[in-house]
Short mmCIF file of C-alpha atoms in Angstrom, two decimals:
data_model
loop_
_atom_site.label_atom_id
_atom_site.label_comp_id
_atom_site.label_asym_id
_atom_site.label_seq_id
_atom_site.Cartn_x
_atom_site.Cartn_y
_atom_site.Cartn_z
CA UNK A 19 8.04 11.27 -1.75
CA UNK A 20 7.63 8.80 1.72
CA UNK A 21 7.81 11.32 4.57
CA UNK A 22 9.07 9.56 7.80
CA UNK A 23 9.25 10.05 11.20
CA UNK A 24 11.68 8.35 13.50
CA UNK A 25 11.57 8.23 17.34
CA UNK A 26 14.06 6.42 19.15
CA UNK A 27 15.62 7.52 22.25
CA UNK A 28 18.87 5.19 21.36
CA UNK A 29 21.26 6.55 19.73
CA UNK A 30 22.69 3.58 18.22
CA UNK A 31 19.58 2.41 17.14
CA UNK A 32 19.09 5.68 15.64
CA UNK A 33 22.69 5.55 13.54
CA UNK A 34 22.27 1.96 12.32
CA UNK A 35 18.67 3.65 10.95
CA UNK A 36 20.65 6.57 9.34
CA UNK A 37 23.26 4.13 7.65
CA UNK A 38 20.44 1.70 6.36
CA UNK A 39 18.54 4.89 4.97
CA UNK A 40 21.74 6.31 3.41
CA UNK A 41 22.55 3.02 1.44
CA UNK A 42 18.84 3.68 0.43
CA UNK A 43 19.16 6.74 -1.76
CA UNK A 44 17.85 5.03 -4.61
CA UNK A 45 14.17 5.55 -3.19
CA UNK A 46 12.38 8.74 -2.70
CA UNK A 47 12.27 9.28 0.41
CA UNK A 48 13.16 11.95 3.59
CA UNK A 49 12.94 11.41 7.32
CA UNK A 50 13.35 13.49 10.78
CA UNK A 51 14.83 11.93 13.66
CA UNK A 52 13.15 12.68 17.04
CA UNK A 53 14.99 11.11 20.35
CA UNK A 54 11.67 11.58 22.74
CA UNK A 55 8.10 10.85 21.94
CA UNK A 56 6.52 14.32 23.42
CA UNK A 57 9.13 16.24 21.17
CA UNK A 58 7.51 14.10 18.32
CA UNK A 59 4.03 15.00 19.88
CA UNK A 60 4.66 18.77 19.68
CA UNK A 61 5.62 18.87 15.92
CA UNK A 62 2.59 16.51 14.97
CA UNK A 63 0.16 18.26 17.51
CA UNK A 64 1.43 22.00 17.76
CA UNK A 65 2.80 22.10 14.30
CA UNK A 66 0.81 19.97 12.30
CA UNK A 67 3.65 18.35 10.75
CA UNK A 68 1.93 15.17 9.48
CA UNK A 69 4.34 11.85 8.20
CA UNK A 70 3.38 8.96 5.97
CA UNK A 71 5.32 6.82 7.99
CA UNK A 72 6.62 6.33 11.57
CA UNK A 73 9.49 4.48 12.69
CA UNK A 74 9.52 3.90 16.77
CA UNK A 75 11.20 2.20 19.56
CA UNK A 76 8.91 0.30 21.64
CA UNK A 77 10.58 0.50 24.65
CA UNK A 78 10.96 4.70 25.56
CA UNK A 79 10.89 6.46 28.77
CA UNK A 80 7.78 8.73 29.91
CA UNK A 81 5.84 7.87 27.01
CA UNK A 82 6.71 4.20 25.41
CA UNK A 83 6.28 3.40 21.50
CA UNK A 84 2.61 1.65 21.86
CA UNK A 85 1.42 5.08 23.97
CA UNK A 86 2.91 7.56 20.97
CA UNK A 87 1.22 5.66 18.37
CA UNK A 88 -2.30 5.60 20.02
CA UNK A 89 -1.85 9.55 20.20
CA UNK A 90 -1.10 10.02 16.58
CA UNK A 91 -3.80 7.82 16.00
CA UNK A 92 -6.32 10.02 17.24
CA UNK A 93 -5.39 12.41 14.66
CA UNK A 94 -4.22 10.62 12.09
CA UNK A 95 -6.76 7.86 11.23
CA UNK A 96 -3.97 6.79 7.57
CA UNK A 97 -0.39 7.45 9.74
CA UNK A 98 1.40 3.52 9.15
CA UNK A 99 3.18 2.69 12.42
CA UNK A 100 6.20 0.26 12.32
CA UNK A 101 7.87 -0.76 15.49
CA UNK A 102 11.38 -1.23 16.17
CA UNK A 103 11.56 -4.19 18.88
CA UNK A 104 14.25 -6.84 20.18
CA UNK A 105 11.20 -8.58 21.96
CA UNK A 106 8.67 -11.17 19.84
CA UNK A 107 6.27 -11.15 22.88
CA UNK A 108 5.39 -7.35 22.04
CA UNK A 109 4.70 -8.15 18.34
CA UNK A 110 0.97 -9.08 18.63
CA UNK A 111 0.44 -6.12 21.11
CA UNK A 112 1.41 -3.54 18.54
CA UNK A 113 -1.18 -4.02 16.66
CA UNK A 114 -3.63 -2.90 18.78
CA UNK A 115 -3.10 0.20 16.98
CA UNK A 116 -3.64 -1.26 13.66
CA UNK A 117 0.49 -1.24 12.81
CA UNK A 118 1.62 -1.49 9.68
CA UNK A 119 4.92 -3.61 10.34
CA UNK A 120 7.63 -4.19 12.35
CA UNK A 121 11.42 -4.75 12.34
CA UNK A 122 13.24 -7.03 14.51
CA UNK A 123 16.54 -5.58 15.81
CA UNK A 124 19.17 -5.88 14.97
CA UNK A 125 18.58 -3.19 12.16
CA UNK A 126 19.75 -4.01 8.68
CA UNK A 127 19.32 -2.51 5.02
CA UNK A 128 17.28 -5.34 4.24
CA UNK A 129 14.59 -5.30 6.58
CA UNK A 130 14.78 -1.54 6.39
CA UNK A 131 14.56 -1.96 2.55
CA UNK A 132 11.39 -4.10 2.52
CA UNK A 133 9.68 -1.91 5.19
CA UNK A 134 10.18 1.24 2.87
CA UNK A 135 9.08 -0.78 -0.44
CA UNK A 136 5.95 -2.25 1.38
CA UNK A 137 4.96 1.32 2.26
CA UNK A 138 5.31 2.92 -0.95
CA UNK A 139 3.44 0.44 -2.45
CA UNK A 140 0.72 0.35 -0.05
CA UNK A 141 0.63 4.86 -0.26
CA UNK A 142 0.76 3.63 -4.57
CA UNK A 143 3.96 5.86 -4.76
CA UNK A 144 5.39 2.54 -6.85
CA UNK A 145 4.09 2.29 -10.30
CA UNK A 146 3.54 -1.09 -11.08
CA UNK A 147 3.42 -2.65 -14.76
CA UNK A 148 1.52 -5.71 -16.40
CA UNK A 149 4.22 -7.63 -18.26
CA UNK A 150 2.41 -10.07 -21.23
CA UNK A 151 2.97 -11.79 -24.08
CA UNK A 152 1.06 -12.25 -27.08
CA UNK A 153 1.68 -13.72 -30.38
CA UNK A 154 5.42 -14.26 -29.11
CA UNK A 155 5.23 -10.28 -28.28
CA UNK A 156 6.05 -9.02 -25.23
CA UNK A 157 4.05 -5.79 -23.95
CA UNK A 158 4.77 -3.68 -20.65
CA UNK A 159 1.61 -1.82 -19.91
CA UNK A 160 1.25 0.70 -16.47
CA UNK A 161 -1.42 -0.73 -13.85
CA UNK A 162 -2.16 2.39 -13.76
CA UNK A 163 -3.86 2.49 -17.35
CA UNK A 164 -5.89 -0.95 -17.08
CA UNK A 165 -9.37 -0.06 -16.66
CA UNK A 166 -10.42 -3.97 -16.31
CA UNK A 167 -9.43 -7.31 -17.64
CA UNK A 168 -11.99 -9.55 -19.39
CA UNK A 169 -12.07 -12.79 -19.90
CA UNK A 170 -13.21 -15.25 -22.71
CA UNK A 171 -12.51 -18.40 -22.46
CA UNK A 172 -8.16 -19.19 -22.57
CA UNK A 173 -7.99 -15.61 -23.91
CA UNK A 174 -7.86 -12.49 -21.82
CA UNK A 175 -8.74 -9.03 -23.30
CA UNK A 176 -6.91 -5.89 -21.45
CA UNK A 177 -9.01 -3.21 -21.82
CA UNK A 178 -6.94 0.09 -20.87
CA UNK A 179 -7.76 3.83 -21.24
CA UNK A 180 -6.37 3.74 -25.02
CA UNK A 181 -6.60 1.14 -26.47
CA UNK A 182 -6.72 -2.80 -25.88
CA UNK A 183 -4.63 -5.82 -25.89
CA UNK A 184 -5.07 -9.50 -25.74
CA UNK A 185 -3.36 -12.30 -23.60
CA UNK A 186 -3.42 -15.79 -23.12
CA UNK A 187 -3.87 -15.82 -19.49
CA UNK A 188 -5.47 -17.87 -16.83
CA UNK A 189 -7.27 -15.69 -14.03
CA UNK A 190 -4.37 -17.20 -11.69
CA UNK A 191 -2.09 -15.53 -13.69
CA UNK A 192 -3.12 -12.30 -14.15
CA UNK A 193 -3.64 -11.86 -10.24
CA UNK A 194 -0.09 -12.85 -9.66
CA UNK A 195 0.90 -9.15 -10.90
CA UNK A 196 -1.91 -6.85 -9.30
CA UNK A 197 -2.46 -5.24 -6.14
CA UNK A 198 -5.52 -6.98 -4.53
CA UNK A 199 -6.30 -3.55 -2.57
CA UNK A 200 -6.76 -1.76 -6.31
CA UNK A 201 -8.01 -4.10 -8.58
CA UNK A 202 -11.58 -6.07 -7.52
CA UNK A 203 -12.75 -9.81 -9.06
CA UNK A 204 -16.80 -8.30 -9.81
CA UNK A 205 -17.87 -11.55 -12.05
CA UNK A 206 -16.04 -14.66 -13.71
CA UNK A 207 -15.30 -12.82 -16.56
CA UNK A 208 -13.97 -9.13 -15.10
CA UNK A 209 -11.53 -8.08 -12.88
CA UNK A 210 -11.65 -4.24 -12.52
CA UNK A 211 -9.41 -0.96 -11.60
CA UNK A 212 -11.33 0.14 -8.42
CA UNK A 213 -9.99 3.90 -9.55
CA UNK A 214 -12.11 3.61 -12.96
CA UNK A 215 -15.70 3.27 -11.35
CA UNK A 216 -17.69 6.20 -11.54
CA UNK A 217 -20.70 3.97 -9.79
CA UNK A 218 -22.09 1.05 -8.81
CA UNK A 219 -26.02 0.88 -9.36
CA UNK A 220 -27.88 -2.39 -8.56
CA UNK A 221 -26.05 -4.82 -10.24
CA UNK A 222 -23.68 -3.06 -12.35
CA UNK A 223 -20.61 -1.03 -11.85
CA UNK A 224 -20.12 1.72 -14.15
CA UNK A 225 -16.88 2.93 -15.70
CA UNK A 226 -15.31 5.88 -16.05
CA UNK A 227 -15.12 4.71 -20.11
CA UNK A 228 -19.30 4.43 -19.36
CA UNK A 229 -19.03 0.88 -19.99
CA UNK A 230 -21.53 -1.21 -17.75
CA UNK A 231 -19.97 -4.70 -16.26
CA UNK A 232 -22.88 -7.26 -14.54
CA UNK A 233 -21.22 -7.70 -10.90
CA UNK A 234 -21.90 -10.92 -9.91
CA UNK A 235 -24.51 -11.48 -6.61
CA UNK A 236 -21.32 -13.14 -4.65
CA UNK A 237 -18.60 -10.66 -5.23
CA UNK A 238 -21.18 -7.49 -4.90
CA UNK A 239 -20.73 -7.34 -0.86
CA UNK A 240 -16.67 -7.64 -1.70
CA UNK A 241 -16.66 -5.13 -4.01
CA UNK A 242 -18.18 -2.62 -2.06
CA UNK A 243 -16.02 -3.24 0.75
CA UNK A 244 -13.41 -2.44 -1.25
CA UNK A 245 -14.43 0.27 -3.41
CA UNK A 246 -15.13 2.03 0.34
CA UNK A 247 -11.48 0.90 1.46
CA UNK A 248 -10.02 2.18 -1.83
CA UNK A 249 -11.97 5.91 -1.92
CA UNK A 250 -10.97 5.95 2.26
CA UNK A 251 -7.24 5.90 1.11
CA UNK A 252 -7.33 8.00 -1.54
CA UNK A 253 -8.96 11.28 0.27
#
């Protein structure tokens, strides 16, 4: 479930929000409205009543969008800030604050839609699947399972926590369904579920199946970047 927090101080801003969100219901998803940024401030601070997601207005009196955000920050290192604005000149400022996104007024379902979507898939509250074929088969298998992809020669073998399956697949094509921020490239031949390592030592990584996989000497720096990235989400 995407928690979100709105704060907008106009209220017609706010009800073109409310409409989008109810022609939304297909998602799972909830959201409190807050028309100041201290009365926001109170429930985060005071109450400890934390959001995936907040929605604010850029332009609010006493305390402005830019100046909330940098407050949450301080206490919320994972909160994803999208800014409602009318003006283009404030879109490079917002992220200052390392912002997620932001939405251009005038507020539609659309933009609203691909905000939410973005977000769930970013928090991984979106299950993804690997659609292949194989000897005129098709297979549907959960990213979720895969615990790497190798691959020999044309031929790509999809090892999962079960059992495996084989594709013909070019590297380019098996990237065009995976989340960069969960799967790494370690070597020419493996592409791997960051979630499945149990360790990397020298110049393996091992797997939660206790399979070793050689990581290559120029993806090793990459790879631990984002095995760090990956475990930082995740707590």
């Amino acid at each position: 479930m995407l928690n979100i927090a709105v704060c907008d101080d106009s209220r017609t801003d706010v009800e073109m929000l409310e409409s989008a969100f109810d022609k939304l219901a297909q998602y799972q998803f909830s959201y409190e409205v807050y028309f100041t940024a201290k009365e926001l401030l109170k429930h985060v601070i005071d109450d400890g009543e934390m959001y995936h997601l907040y929605i604010f207005d850029i332009e609010m009196p006493e305390m402005n969008g830019l100046q909330l955000a940098k407050e949450i920050r301080k206490i919320d290192a994972k909160a994803l800030f999208v800014f409602l604005t009318g003006y283009t000149q404030y879109v490079m400022d917002v992220f200052e604050v390392i912002t997620f996104d932001y939405i251009s007024k005038p507020i539609t379902v659309e933009k609203l839609e691909s905000v939410l979507l973005k977000a769930m898939q970013y928090l991984h509250m979106i299950k993804r699947d690997f659609v292949f074929q194989f000897r005129k088969n098709q297979f549907r298998i959960s990213c979720d399972d895969i615990v790497y992809f190798e691959k020999k020669g044309r031929q790509a073998v999809i090892h999962t926590i079960s059992e495996n399956f084989k594709a013909n697949m070019t590297t380019e094509e098996i990237w065009k369904q995976l989340d960069d921020k969960v799967f790494a490239h370690i070597h020419v031949s493996y592409i791997i579920n960051l979630g499945y390592i149990r360790a990397i030592e020298g110049d393996e990584v091992v797997m939660d199946n206790e399979e070793r996989l050689l990581i290559a000497r120029s993806h090793k720096q990459n790879l631990k970047e984002k095995h760090m990235e990956f475990v930082r989400r995740m707590v």
